[in-house]
mmCIF file of C-alpha atoms in Angstrom:
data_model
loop_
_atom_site.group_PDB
_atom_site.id
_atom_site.type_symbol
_atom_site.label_atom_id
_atom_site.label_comp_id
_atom_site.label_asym_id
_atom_site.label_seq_id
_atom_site.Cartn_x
_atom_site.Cartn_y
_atom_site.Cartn_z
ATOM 1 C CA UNK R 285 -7.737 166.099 147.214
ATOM 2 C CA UNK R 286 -7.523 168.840 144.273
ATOM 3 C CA UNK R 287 -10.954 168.950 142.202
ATOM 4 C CA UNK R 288 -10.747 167.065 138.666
ATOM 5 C CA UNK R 289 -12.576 169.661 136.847
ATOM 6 C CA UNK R 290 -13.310 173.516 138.055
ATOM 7 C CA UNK R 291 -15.381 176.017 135.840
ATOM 8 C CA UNK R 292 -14.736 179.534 137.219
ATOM 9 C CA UNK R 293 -17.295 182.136 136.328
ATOM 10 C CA UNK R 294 -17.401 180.534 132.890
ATOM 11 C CA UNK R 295 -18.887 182.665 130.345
ATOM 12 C CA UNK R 296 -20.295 181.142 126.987
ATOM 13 C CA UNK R 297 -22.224 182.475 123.912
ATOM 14 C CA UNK R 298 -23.348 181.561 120.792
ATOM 15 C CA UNK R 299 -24.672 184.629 118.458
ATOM 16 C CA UNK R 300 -26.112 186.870 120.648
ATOM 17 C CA UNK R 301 -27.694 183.618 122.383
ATOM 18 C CA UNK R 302 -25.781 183.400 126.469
ATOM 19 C CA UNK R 303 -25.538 180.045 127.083
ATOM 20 C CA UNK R 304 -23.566 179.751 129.892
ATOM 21 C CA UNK R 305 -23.926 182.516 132.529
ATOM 22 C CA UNK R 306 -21.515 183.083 135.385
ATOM 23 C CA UNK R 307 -21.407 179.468 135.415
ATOM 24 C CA UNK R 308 -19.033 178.012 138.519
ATOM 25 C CA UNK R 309 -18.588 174.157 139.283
ATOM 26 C CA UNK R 310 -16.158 171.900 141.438
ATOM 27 C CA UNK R 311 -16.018 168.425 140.651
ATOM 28 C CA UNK R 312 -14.057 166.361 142.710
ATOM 29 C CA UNK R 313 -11.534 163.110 141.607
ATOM 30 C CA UNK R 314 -13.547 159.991 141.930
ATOM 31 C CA UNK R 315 -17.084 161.724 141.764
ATOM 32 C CA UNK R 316 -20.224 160.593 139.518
ATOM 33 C CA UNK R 317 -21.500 163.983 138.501
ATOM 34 C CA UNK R 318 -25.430 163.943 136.550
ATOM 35 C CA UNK R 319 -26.520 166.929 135.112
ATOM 36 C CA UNK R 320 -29.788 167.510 134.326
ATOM 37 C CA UNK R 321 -32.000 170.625 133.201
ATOM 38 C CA UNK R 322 -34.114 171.744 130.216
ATOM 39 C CA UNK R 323 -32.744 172.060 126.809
ATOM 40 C CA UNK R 324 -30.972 174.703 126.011
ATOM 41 C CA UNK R 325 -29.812 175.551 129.944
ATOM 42 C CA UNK R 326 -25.867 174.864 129.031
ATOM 43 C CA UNK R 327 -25.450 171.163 130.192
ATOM 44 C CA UNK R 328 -23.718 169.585 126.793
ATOM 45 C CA UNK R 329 -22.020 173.150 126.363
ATOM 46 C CA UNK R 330 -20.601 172.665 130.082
ATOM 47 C CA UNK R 331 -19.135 169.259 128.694
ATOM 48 C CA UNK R 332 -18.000 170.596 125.454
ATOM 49 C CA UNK R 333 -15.540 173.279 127.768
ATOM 50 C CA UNK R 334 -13.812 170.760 129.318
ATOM 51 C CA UNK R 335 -12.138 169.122 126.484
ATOM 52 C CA UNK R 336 -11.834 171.924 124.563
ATOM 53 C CA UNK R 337 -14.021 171.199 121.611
ATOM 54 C CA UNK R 338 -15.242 174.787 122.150
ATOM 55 C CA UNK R 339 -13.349 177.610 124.187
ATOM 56 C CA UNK R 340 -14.982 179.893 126.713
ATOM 57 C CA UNK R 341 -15.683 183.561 126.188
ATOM 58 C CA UNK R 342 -15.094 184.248 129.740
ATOM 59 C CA UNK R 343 -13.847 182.665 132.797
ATOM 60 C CA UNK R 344 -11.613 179.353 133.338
ATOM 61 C CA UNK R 345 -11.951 175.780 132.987
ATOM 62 C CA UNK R 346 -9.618 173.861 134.923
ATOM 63 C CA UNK R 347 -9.266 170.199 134.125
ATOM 64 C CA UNK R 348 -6.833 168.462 136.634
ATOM 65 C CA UNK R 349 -5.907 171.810 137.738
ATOM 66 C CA UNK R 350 -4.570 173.596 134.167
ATOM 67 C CA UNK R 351 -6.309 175.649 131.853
ATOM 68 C CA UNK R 352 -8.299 173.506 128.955
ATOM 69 C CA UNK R 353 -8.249 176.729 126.724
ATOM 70 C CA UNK R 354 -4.300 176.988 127.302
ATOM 71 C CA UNK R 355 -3.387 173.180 126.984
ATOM 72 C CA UNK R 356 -2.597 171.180 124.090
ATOM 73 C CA UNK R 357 -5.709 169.615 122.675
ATOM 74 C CA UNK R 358 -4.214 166.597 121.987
ATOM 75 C CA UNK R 359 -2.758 165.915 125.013
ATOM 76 C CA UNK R 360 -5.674 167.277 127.050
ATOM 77 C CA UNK R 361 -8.494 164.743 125.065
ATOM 78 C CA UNK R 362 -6.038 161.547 125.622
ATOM 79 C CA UNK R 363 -6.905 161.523 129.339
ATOM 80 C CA UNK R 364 -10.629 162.397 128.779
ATOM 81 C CA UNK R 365 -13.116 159.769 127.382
ATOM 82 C CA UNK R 366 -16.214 161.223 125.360
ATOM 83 C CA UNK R 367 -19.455 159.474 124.613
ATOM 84 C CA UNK R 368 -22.167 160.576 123.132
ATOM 85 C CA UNK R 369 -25.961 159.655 122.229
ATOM 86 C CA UNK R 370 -25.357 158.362 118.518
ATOM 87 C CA UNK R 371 -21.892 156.899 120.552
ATOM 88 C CA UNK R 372 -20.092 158.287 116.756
ATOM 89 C CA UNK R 373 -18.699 154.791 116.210
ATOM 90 C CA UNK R 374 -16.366 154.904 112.481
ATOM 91 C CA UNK R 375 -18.865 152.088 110.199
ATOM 92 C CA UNK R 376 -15.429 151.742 107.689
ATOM 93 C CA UNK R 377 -13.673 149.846 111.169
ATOM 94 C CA UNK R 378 -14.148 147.026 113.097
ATOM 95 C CA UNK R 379 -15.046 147.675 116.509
ATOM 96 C CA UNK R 380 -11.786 146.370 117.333
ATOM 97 C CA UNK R 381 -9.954 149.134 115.251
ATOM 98 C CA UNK R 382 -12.846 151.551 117.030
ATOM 99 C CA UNK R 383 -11.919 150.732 120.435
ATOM 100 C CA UNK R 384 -7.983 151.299 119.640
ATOM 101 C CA UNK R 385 -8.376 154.285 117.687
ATOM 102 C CA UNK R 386 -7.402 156.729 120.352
ATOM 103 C CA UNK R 387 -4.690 155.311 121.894
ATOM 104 C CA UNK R 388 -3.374 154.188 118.078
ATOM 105 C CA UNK R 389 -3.086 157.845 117.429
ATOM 106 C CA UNK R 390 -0.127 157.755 119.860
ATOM 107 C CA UNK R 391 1.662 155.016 118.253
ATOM 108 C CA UNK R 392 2.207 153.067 121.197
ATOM 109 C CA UNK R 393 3.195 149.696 120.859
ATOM 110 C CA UNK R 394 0.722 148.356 123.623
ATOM 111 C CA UNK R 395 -2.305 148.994 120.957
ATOM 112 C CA UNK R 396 -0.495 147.101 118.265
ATOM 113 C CA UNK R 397 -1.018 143.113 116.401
ATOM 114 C CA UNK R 398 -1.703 140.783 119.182
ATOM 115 C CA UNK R 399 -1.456 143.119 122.226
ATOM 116 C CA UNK R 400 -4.512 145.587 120.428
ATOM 117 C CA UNK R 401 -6.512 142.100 120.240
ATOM 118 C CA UNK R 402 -6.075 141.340 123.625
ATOM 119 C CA UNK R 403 -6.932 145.157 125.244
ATOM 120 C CA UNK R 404 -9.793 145.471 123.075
ATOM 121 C CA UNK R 405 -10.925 142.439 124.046
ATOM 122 C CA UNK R 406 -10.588 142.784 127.799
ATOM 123 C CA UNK R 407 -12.296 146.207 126.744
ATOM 124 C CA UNK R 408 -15.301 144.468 125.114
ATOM 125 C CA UNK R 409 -15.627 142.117 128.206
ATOM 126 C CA UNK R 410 -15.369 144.733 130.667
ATOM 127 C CA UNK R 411 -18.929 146.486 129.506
ATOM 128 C CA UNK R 412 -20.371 143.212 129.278
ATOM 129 C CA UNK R 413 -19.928 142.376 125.604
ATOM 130 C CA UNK R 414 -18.379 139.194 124.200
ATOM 131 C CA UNK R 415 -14.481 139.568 122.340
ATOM 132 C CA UNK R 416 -15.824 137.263 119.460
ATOM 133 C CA UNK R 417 -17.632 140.858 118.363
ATOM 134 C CA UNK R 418 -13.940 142.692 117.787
ATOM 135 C CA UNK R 419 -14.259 141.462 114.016
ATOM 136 C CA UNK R 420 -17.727 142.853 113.586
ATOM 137 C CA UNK R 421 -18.846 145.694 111.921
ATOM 138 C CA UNK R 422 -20.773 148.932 113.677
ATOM 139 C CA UNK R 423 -23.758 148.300 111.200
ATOM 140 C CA UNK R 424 -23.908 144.463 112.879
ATOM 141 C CA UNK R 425 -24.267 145.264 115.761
ATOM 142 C CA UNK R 426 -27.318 146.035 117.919
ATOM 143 C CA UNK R 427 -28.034 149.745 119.180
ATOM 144 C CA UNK R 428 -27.036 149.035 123.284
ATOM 145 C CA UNK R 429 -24.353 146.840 121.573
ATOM 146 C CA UNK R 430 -23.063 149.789 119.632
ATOM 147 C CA UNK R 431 -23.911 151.887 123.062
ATOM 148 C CA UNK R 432 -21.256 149.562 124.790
ATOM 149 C CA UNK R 433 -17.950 149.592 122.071
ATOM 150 C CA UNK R 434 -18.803 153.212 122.449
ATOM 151 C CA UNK R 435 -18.000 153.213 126.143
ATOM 152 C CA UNK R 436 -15.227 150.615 126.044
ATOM 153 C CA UNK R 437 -13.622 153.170 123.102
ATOM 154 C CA UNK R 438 -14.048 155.810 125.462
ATOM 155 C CA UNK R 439 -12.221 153.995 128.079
ATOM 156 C CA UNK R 440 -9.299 152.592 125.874
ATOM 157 C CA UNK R 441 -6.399 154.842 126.663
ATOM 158 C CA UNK R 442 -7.461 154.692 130.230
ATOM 159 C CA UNK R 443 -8.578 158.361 131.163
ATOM 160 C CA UNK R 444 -9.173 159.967 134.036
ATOM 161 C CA UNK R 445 -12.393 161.424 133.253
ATOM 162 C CA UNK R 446 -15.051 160.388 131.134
ATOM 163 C CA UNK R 447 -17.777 162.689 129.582
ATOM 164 C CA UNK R 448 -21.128 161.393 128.994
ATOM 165 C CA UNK R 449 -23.314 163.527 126.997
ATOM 166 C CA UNK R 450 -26.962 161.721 126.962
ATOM 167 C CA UNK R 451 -25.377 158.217 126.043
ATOM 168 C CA UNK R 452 -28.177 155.758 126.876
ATOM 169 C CA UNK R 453 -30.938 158.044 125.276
ATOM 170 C CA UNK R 454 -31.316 156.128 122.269
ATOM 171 C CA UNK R 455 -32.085 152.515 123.696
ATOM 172 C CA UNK R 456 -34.829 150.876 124.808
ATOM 173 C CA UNK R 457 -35.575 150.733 128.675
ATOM 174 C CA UNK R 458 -34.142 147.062 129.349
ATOM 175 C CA UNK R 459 -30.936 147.840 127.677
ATOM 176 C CA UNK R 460 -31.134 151.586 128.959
ATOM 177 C CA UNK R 461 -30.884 149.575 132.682
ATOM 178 C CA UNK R 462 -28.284 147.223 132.243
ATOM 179 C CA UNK R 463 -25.863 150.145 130.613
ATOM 180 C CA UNK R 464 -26.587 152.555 133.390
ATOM 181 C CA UNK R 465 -25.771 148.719 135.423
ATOM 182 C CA UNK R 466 -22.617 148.576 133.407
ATOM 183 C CA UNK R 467 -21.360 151.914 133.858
ATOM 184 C CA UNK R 468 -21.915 151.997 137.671
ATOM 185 C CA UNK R 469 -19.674 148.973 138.138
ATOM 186 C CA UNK R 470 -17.189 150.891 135.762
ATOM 187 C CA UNK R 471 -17.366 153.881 138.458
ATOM 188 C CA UNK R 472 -16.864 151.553 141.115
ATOM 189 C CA UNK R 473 -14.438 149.522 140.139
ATOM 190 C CA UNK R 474 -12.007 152.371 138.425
ATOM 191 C CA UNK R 475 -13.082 155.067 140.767
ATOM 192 C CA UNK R 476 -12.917 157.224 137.660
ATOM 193 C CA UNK R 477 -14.544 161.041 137.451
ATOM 194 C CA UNK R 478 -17.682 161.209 135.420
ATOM 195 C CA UNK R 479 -19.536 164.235 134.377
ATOM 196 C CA UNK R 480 -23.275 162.552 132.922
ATOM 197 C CA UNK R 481 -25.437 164.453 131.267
ATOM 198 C CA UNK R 482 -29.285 163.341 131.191
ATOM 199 C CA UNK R 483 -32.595 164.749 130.759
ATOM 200 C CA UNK R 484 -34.270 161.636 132.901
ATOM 201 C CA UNK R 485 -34.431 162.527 136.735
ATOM 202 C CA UNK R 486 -34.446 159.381 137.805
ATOM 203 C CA UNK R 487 -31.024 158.245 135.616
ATOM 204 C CA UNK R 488 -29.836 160.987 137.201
ATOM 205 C CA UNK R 489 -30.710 160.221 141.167
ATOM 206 C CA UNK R 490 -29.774 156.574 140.423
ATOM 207 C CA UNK R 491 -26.413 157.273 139.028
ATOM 208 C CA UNK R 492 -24.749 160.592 140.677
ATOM 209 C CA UNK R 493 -23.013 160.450 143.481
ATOM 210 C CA UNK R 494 -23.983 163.716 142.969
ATOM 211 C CA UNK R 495 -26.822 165.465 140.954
ATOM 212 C CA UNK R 496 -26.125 169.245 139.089
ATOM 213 C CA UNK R 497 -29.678 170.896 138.200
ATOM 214 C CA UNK R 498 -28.972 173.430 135.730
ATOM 215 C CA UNK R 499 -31.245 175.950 134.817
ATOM 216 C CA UNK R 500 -30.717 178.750 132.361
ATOM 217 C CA UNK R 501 -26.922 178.984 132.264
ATOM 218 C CA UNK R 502 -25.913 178.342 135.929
ATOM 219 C CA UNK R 503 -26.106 176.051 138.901
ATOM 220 C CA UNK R 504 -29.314 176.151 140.049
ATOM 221 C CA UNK R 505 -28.309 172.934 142.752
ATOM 222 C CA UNK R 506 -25.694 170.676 143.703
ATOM 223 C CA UNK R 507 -26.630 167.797 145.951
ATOM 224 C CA UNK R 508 -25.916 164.332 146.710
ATOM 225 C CA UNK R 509 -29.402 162.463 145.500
ATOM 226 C CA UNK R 510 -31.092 161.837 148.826
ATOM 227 C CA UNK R 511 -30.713 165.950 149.465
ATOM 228 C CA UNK R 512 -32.056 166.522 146.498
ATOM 229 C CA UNK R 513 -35.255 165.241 146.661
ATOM 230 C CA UNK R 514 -35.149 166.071 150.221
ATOM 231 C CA UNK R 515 -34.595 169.603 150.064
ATOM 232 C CA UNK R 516 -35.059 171.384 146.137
ATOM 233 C CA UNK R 517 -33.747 174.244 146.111
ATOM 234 C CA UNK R 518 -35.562 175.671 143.344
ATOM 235 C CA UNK R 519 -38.940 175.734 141.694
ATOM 236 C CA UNK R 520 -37.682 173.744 138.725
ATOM 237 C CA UNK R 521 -35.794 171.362 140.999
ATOM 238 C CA UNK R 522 -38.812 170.711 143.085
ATOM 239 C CA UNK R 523 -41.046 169.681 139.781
ATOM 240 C CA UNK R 524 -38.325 167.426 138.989
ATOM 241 C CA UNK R 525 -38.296 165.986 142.450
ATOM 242 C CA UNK R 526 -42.021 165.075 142.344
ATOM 243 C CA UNK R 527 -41.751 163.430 139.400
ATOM 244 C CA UNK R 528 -39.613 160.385 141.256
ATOM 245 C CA UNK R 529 -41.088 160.838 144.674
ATOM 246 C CA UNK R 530 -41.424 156.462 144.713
ATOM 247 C CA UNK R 531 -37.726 156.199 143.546
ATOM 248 C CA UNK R 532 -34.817 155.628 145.768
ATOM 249 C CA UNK R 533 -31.787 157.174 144.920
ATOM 250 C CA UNK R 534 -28.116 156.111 144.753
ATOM 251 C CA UNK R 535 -27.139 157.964 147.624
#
């Protein structure tokens, strides 16, 4: 199976600031990537390359095997979801109008009267919110509520990837645990690639398939969970391993 994503001695700066250093990942189809590290060491850069809201200064990023810097932005960001902390929701639209907004921007009649109703709802009730809120307004809503129609937006044209960029940071613990609930059964049940990023260790051992510790610009360690805190590779790595010695991971 070829990788979904693949940085290549990815270079990236900001200023005279290196953010990025010599920075080379393989993420297979299907995987549940968490990256973790201290601010600053590249992580929400790393997801910023790979739908080409920013271009590298050296290097490749390969997103289902093409160049993200060569392809058509458009084109490359309808089969990517995005989601972010503050989940960016438009307050002037419904969440129903939200959750269609990308796959509107095509024009296709399957996101249209009736038909938009119905996806949006299935949408809504696949990350466990109820259709009756499609009317609603963002500034109605709850924050893990507004979490949520931020997921099921990013899901609405049905990518194959979905980018994650510290989206359950802003909740409280309860609702922090049913969303990281929510978007495991999402993973499971659509087998879709996710790239997570997280500063919480133990997020990050419960929901990777496979955990990235950055550190500085560059892969420190890649691991499934249980190797992780099994064998650290690093210094850094180690500290966060014996922060969540009681915890068990996802795999």
């Amino acid at each position: 199976m070829n990788p979904a994503i693949e940085f290549h001695r990815v270079q990236k700066s900001f200023g005279s600031q290196p953010v990025l250093r010599d920075f080379s990942l393989s993420v297979e189809q299907g995987a549940f990537l968490t990256v973790i590290g201290r601010s600053g060491c590249g992580k929400t850069t790393a997801l910023r390359l790979v739908n080409a809201l920013i271009a590298p200064d050296g290097g490749r990023v390969l997103v289902k095997g093409r160049d993200a810097a060569q392809a058509d932005p458009a084109a490359l960001r309808r089969g990517i979801g995005y989601t972010i902390q503050n989940v960016g929701l438009f307050p002037h639209m419904t969440v129903e109008k939200n959750i269609a907004y990308v796959p509107a921007l095509s024009k296709s009649p399957l996101w249209k009267g009736e038909e938009r109703r119905r996806r949006a709802a299935e949408l809504l009730e696949s990350v466990g919110l109820e259709p009756a809120l499609a009317g609603r307004y963002p500034r109605e809503l709850s924050g893990g509520q507004r979490q949520r129609v931020g997921i099921a937006r990013a899901l609405a044209a049905q990518p194959d990837i979905l980018l994650m960029d510290e989206p359950f940071g802003a909740v409280d613990e309860i609702t922090r645990r049913q969303l990281q609930d929510e978007i495991l059964r999402i993973h499971q049940e659509r087998g879709i690639t996710i790239l997570f990023v997280t500063h919480d260790i133990e997020e990050a051992l419960r929901l990777g398939t496979q955990v990235l510790v950055m550190e500085e610009g560059r892969a420190a360690q890649l691991d499934a969970p249980s190797a992780l805190m099994a064998r650290p590779a690093t210094p850094f790595a180690a500290q966060l391993v014996r922060r969540s010695r009681d915890f068990s991971p996802r795999r």
